[in-house]
Short mmCIF file of C-alpha atoms in Angstrom, two decimals:
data_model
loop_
_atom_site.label_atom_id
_atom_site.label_comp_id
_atom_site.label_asym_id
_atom_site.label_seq_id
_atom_site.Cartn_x
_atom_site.Cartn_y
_atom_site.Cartn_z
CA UNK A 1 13.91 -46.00 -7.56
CA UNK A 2 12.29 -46.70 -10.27
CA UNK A 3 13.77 -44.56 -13.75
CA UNK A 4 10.16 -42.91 -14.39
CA UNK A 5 9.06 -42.14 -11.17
CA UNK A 6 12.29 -40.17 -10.83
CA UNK A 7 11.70 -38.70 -13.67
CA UNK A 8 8.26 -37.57 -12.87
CA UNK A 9 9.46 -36.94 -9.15
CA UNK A 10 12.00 -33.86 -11.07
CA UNK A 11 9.28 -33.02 -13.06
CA UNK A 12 7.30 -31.58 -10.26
CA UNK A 13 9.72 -29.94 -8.16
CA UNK A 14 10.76 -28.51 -11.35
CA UNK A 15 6.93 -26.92 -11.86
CA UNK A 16 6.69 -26.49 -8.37
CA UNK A 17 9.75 -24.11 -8.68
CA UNK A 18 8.37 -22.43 -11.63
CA UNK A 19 5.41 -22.11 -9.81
CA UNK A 20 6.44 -19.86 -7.18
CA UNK A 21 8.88 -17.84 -10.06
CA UNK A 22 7.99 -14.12 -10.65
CA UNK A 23 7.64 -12.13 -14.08
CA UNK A 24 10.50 -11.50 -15.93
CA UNK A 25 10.97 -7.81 -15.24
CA UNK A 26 12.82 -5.26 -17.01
CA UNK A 27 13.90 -1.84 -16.15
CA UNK A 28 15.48 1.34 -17.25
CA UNK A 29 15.27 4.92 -17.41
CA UNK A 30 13.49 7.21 -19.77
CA UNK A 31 15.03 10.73 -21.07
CA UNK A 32 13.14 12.94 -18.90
CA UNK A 33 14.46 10.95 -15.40
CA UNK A 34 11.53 8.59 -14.77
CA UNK A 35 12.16 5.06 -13.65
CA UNK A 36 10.65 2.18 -15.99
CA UNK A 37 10.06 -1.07 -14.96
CA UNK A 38 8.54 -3.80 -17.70
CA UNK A 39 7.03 -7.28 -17.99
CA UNK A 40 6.52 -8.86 -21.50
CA UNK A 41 3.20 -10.69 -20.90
CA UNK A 42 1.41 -11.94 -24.55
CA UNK A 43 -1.53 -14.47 -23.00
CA UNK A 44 -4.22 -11.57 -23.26
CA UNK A 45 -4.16 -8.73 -25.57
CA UNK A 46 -4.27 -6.10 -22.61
CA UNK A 47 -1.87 -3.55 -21.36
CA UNK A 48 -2.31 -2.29 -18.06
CA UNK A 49 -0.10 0.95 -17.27
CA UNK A 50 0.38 2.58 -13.88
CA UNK A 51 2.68 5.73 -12.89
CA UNK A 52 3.41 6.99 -9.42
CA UNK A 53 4.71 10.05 -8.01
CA UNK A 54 6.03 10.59 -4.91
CA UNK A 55 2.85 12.96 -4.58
CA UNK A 56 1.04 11.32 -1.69
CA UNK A 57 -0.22 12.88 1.48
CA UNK A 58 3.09 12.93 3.60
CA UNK A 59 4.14 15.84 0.90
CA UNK A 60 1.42 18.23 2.08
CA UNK A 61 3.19 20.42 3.72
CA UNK A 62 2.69 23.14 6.77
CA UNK A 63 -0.95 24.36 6.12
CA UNK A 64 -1.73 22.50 3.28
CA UNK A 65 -3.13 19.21 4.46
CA UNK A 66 -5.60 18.15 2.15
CA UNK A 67 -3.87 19.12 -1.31
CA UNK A 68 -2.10 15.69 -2.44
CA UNK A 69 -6.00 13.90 -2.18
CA UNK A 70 -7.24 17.04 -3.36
CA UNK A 71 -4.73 16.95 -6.56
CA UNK A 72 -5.24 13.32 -7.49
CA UNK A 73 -8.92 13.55 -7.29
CA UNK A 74 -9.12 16.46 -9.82
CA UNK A 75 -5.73 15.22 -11.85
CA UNK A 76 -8.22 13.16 -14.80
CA UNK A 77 -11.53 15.78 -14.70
CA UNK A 78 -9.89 17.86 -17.56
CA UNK A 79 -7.50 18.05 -20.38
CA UNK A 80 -7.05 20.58 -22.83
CA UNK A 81 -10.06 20.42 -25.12
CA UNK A 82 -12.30 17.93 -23.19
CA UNK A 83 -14.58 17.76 -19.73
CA UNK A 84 -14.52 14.87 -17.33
CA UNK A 85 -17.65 13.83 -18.97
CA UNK A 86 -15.77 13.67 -22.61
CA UNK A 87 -12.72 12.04 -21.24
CA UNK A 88 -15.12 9.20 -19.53
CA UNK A 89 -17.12 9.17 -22.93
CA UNK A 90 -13.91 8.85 -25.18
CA UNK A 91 -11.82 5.88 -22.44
CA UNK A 92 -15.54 4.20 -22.81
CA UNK A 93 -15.70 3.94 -26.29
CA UNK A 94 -12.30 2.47 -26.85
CA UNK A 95 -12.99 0.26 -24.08
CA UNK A 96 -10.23 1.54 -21.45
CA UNK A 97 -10.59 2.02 -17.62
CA UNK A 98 -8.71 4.63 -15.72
CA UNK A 99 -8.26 4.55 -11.67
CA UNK A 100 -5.46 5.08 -9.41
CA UNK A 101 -5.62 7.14 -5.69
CA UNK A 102 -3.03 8.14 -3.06
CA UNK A 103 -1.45 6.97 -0.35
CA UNK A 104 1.34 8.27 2.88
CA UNK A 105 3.97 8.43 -0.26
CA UNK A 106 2.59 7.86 -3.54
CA UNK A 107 -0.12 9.32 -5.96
CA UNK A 108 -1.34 7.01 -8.96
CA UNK A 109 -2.71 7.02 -12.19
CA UNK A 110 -3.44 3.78 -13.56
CA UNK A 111 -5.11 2.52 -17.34
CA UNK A 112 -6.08 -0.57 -18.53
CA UNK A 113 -6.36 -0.93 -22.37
CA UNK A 114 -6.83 -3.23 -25.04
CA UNK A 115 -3.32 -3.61 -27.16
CA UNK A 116 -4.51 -3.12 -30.16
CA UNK A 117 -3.23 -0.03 -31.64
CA UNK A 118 -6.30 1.51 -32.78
CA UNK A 119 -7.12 1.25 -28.74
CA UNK A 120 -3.99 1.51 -27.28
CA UNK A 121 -3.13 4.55 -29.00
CA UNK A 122 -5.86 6.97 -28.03
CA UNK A 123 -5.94 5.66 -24.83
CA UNK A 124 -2.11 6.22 -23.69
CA UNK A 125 -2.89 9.66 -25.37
CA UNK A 126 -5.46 10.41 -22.76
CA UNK A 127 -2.94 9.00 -20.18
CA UNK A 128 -0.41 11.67 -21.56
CA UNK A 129 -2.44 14.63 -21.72
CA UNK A 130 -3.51 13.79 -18.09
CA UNK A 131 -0.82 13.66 -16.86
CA UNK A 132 1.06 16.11 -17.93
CA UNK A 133 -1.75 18.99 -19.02
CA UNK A 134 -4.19 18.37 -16.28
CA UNK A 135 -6.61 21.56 -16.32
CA UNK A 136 -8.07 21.41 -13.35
CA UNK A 137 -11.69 23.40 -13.84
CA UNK A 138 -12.45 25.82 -11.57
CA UNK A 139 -15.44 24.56 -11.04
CA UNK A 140 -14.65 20.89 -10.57
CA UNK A 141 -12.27 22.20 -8.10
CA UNK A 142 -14.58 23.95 -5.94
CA UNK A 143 -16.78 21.05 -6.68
CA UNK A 144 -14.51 18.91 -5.34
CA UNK A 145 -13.70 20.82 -2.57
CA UNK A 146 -16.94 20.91 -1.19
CA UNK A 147 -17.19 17.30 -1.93
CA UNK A 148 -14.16 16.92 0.52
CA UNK A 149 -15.15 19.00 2.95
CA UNK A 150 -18.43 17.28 3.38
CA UNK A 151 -16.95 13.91 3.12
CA UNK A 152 -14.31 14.84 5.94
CA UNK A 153 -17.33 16.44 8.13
CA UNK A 154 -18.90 12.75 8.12
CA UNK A 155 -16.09 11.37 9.00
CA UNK A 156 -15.74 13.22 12.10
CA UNK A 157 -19.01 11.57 13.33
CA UNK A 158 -17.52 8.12 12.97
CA UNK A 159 -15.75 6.04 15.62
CA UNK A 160 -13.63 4.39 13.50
CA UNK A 161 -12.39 7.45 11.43
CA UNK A 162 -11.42 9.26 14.68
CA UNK A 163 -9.61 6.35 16.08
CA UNK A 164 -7.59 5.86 13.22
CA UNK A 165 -6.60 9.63 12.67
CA UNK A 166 -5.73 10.06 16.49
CA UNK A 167 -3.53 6.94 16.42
CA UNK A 168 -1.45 8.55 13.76
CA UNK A 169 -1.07 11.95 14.97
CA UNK A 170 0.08 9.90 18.20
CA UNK A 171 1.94 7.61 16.28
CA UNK A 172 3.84 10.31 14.27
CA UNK A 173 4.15 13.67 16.51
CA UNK A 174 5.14 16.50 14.21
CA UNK A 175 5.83 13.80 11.13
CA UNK A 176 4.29 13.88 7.68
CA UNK A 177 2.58 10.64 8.20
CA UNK A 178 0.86 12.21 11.04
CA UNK A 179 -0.96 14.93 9.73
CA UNK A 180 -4.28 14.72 8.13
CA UNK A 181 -6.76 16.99 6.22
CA UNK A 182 -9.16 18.68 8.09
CA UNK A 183 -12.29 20.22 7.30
CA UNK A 184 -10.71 23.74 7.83
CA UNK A 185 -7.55 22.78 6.11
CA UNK A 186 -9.62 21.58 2.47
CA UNK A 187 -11.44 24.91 3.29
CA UNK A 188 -8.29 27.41 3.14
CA UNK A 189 -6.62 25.74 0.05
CA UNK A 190 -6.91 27.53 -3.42
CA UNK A 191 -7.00 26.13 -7.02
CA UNK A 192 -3.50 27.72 -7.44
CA UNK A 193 -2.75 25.51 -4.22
CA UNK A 194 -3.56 22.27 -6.72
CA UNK A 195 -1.88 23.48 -10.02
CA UNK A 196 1.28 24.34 -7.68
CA UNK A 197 1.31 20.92 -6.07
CA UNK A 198 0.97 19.19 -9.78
CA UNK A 199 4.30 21.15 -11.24
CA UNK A 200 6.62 20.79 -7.70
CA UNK A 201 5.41 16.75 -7.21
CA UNK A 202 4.09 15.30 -10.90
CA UNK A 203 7.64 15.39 -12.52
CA UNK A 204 9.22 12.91 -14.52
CA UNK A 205 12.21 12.79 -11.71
CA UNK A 206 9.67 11.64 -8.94
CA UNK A 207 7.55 9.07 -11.20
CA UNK A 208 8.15 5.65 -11.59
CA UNK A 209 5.86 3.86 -14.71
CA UNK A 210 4.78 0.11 -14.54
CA UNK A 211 4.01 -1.53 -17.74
CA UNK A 212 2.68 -5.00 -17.95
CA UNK A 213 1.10 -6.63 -21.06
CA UNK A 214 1.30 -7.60 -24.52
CA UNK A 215 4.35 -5.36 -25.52
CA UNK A 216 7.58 -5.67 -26.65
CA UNK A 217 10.42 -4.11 -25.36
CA UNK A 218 10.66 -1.46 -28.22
CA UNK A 219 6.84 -0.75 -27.90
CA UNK A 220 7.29 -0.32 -23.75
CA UNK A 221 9.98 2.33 -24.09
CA UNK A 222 8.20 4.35 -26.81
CA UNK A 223 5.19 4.45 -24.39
CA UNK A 224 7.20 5.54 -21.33
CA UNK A 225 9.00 8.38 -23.54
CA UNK A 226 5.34 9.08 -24.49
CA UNK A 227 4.02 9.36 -20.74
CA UNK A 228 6.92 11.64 -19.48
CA UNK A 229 8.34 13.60 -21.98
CA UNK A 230 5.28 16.70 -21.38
CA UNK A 231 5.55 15.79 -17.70
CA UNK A 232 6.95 18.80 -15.19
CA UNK A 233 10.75 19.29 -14.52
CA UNK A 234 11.80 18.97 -10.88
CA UNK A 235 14.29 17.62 -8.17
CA UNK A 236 15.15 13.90 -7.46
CA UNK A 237 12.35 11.86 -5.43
CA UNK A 238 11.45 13.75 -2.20
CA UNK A 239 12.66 11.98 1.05
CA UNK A 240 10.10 11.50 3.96
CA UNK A 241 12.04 12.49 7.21
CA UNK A 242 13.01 9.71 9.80
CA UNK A 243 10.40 10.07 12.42
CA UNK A 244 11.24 9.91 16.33
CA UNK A 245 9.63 7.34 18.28
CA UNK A 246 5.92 8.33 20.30
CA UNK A 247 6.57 7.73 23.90
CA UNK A 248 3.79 5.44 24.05
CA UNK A 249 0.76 5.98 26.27
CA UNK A 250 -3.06 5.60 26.16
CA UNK A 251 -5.48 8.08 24.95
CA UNK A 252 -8.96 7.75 25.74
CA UNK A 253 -11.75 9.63 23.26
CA UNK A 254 -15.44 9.67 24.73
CA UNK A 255 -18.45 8.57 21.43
CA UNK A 256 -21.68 7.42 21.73
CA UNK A 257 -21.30 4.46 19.49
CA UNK A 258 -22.07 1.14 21.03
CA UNK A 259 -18.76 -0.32 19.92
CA UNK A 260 -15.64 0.37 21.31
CA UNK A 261 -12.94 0.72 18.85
CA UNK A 262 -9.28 0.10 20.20
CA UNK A 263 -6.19 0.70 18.23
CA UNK A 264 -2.21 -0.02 19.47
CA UNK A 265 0.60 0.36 17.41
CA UNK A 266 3.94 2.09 17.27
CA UNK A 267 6.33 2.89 14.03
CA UNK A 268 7.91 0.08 12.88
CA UNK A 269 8.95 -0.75 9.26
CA UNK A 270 10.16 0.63 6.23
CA UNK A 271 9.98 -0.93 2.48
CA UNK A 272 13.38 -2.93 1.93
CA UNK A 273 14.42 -3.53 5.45
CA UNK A 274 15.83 -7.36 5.66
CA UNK A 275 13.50 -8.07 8.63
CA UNK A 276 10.58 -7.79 6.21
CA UNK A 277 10.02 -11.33 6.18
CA UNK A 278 10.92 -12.59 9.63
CA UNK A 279 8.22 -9.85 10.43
CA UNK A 280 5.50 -11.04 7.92
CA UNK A 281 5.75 -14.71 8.99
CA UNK A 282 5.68 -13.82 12.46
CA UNK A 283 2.65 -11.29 12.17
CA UNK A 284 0.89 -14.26 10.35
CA UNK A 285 0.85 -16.54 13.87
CA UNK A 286 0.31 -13.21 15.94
CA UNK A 287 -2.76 -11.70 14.07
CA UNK A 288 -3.07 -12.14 10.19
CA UNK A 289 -3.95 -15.36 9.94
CA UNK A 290 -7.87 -14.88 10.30
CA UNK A 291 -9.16 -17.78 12.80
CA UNK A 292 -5.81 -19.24 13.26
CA UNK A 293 -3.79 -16.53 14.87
CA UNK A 294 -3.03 -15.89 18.60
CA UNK A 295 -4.88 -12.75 19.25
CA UNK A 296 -7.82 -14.39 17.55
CA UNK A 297 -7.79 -17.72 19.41
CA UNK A 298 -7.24 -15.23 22.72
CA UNK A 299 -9.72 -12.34 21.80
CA UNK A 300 -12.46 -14.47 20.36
CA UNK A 301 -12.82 -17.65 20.52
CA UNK A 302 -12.15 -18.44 24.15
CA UNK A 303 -13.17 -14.97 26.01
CA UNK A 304 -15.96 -13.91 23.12
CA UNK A 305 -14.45 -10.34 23.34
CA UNK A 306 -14.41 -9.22 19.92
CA UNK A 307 -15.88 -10.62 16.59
CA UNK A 308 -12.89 -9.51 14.71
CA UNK A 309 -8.98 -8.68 15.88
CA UNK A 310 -6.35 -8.61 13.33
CA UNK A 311 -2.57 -7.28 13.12
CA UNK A 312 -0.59 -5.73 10.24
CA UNK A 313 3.06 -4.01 9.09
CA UNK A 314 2.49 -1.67 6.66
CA UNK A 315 5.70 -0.74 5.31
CA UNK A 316 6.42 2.54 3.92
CA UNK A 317 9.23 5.08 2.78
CA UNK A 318 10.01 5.49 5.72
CA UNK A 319 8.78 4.28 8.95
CA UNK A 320 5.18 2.34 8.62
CA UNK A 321 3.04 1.06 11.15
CA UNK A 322 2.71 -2.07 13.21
CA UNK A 323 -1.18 -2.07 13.99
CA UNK A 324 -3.28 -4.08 16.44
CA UNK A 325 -6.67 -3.23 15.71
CA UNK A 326 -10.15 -4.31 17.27
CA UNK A 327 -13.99 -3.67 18.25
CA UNK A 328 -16.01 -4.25 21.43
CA UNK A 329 -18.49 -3.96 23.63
CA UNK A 330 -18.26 -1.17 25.53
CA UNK A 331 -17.94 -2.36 28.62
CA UNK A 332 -15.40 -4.94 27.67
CA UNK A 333 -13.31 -2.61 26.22
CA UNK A 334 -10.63 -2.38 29.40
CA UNK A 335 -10.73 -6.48 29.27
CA UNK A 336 -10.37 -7.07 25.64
CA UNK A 337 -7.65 -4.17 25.62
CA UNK A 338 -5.94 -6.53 28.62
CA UNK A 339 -5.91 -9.25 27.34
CA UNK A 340 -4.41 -7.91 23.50
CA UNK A 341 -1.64 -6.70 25.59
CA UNK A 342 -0.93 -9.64 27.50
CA UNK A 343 -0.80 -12.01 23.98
CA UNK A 344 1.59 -9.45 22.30
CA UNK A 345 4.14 -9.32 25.43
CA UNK A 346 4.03 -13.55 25.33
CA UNK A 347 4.63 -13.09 21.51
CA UNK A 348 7.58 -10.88 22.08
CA UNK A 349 8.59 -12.83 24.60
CA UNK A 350 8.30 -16.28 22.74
CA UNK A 351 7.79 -15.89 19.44
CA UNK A 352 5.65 -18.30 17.39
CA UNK A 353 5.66 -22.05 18.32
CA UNK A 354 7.43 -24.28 15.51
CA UNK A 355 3.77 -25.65 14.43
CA UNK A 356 2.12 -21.95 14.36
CA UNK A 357 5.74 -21.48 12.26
CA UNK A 358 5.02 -24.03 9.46
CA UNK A 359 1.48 -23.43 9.16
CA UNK A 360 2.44 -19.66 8.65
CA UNK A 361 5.12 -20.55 5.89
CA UNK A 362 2.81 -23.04 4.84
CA UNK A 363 -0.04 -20.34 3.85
CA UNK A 364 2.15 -17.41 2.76
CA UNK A 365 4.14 -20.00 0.39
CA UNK A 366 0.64 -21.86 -0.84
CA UNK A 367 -1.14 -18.87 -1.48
CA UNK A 368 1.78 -16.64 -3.04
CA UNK A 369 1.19 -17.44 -6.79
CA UNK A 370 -2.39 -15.80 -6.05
CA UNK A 371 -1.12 -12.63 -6.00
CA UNK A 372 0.60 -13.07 -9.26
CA UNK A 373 -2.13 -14.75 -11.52
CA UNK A 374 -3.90 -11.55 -13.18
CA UNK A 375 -1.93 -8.68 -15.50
CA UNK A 376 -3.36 -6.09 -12.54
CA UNK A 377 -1.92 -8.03 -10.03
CA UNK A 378 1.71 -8.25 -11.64
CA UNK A 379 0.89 -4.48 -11.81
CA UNK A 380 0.55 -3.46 -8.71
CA UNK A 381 3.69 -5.75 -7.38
CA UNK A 382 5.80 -4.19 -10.29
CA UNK A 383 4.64 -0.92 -9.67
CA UNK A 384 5.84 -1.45 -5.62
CA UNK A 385 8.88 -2.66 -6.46
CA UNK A 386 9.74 0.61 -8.92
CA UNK A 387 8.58 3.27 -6.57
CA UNK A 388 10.29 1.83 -3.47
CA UNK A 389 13.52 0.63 -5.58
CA UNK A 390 13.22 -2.74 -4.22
CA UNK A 391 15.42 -5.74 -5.96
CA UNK A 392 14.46 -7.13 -9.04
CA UNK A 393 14.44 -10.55 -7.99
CA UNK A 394 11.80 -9.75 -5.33
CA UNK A 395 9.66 -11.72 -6.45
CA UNK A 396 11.53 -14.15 -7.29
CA UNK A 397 12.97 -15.08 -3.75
CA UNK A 398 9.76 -14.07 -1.88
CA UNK A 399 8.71 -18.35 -1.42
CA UNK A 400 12.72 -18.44 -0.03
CA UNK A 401 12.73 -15.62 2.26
CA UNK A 402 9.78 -17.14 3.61
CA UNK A 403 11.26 -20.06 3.72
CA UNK A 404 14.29 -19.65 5.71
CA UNK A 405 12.45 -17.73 8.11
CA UNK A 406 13.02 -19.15 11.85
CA UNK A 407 11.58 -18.75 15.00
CA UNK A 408 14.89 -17.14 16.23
CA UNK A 409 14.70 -14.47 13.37
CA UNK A 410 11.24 -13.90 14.28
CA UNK A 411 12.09 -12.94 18.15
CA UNK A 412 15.22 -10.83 17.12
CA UNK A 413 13.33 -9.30 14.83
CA UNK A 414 10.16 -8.24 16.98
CA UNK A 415 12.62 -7.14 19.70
CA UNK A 416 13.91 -4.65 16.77
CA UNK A 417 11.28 -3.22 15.36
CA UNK A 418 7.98 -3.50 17.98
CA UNK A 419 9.30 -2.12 21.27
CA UNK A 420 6.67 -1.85 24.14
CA UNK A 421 8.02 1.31 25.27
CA UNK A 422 6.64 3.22 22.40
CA UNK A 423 3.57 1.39 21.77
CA UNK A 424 0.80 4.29 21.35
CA UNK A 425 -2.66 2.96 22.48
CA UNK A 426 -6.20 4.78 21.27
CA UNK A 427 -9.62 3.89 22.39
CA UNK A 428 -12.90 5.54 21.05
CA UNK A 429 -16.01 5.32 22.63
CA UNK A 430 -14.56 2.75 25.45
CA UNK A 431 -15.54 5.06 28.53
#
């Protein structure tokens, strides 16, 4: 071969490898107990910032359902000296942006600033004094109480909504992840219900802080001291209990909507398991790959029984769905639900073919350095891999795992983790 075109031949696999490499991430542990995890990133003069608690929704608690949403959403209305309306005016002016939200197992708080000192100071300031001295007005709590109730009334008129809160109280029976706010629950909490939530769950032990932008090292530690030194002292991250397995079955909810709307789905993964990937790649060819997946092909395009069908794993602390999800015609509803069921037991039975295989590594491998190409982005993967103490070469190996994913792997896998037995089945408005 010719001496150049080997040359350039190395050169590319060399980018190509670099290509699919992750951040460089750092991590450590502040004074107070909180995790830290760090990427050095100079090409824009931003800092983006995100904490989590394990504060989401599974730590409710008996008669409480409602307070973890009802805690974030209130967490950045007030610190001492200023209104939600001076805390939005001040972020503003410096040119910050504050969001975050909850989830089954985390709450966040997330900022975006400018690194500039004269920005970055007063706006990890705010950060701080949210956090940690959250004043939570008694009006914006009732405020946003009502605001909840209201929102959770409207959602009791909608197909979709009730679907997808039946399917996980029958997904997770007496579990955490099972139980949802009600109207009547939002009603019966108390502001002292919110402030008491903050000190037991919004502790430096049970936070884990992201930092991603143009830092150094020295700078990154000072802010993370900053962040959780105020915050509450508590116990070690909370566990989420192992939840039993549903004993499958169909459940059948009568609404007047024109669509049906058909869920089935059982418990299936937790962040970190080793069949992560075998799962992903496989889920691709059965239903997340858009137009080019099984129950699409199946669903749609040759019976014209759904516009839309998709699949998902959402992995969680512990347990986390597997999903099949789709809409109807109502009086397709039994045929479209047959046929679903028929292309998941081949799938199980089969697995992918070795073409649906390679086009499935294929995409995932192509379209991986997408979800690394923005500061947020890094963010949010950084941030995942703190809170659920997942490797730091995650990243990293993500284009291998993929990789050495076969069709064998997939089956075993499948026949691990998605067991018919205990699939759960919910249809609304398919009478």
């Amino acid at each position: 071969m010719n001496p150049s075109m080997l040359l350039i031949g190395l050169c590319l696999a060399l980018f190509a490898q670099l290509s699919h490499a992750g951040p460089k991430i750092e991590r450590w542990q502040t004074t107070s107990g909180a995790r830290v995890l760090f990427v050095e990133n100079h090409s824009l003069p931003i800092v983006d910032v995100q904490v989590d608690f394990a504060a989401g929704t599974a730590q409710d608690g008996e008669g409480k359902a409602g307070v973890a949403s009802l805690t974030r959403g209130i967490l950045d209305l007030g610190v001492p000296g200023m209104d939600e309306t001076q805390i939005a005016s001040s972020m503003a002016d410096i040119g910050a942006l504050l969001s975050g939200g909850v989830d089954m197992d985390r709450a966040s708080v997330t900022l975006r600033t400018l690194s500039m000192a004269d920005k970055r100071g007063p706006a990890l300031e705010m950060l701080r004094a949210i956090l940690s001295q959250p004043q939570f007005p008694a009006a914006v709590f009732d405020r946003e109480q009502a605001r909840s109730i209201s929102a959770l009334k409207e959602a009791l008129t909608r197909p979709d909504a009730i679907a997808s809160k039946a399917f996980w109280a029958a997904m997770y029976v007496a579990h955490p992840y099972g139980r949802y706010a009600t109207p009547e629950s939002v009603s019966s909490l108390a502001r002292a219900d919110v402030v008491a939530f903050h000190a037991a769950h919004y502790t430096a032990q049970r936070a884990t802080v992201a930092i991603v932008g143009d830092l150094s090292r020295a700078q990154a530690e000072s802010i993370a001291e900053q962040l959780t030194v105020g915050l509450p002292s508590g116990p070690a991250m909370a566990g989420v209990v192992l939840p039993n397995l549903p004993s499958g079955g169909e459940q059948r909810i009568a609404h007047p909507a024109v669509q049906a709307h058909l869920l089935l789905g059982m418990p299936a993964l937790r962040r970190g398991d080793p069949d992560f990937f075998p799962l992903l790649v496989g889920n691709y060819s059965l239903g997340g790959g858009g137009f080019v997946s099984r129950l699409m092909k199946e669903v749609r395009d040759k019976r014209g029984l759904a516009y839309s069908v998709h699949s998902y794993f959402l992995p969680l602390q512990q347990l986390g769905p597997f999903q099949i999800g789709l809409q109807t015609k109502k009086a397709q509803a039994n045929d479209a639900l047959k046929v679903t069921r028929e292309v998941l037991a081949t799938f199980l039975a089969e697995g992918p073919s070795e073409t649906e295989l390679q086009a499935a590594k294929q995409n995932l491998i192509g379209s991986f350095p997408l979800r690394l190409d923005s500061n947020r982005k890094i963010l949010e993967n950084v941030a995942l891999i703190g809170f659920y103490d997942l490797p730091l070469d995650y990243l990293d190996r993500y284009p291998e795992n993929i990789e050495k994913v076969s069709v064998a792997d997939i089956k075993a896998a499948y026949s691990r983790h998605v067991r018919p037995e205990h699939l759960v089945t919910v249809v609304v408005a398919g009478e």
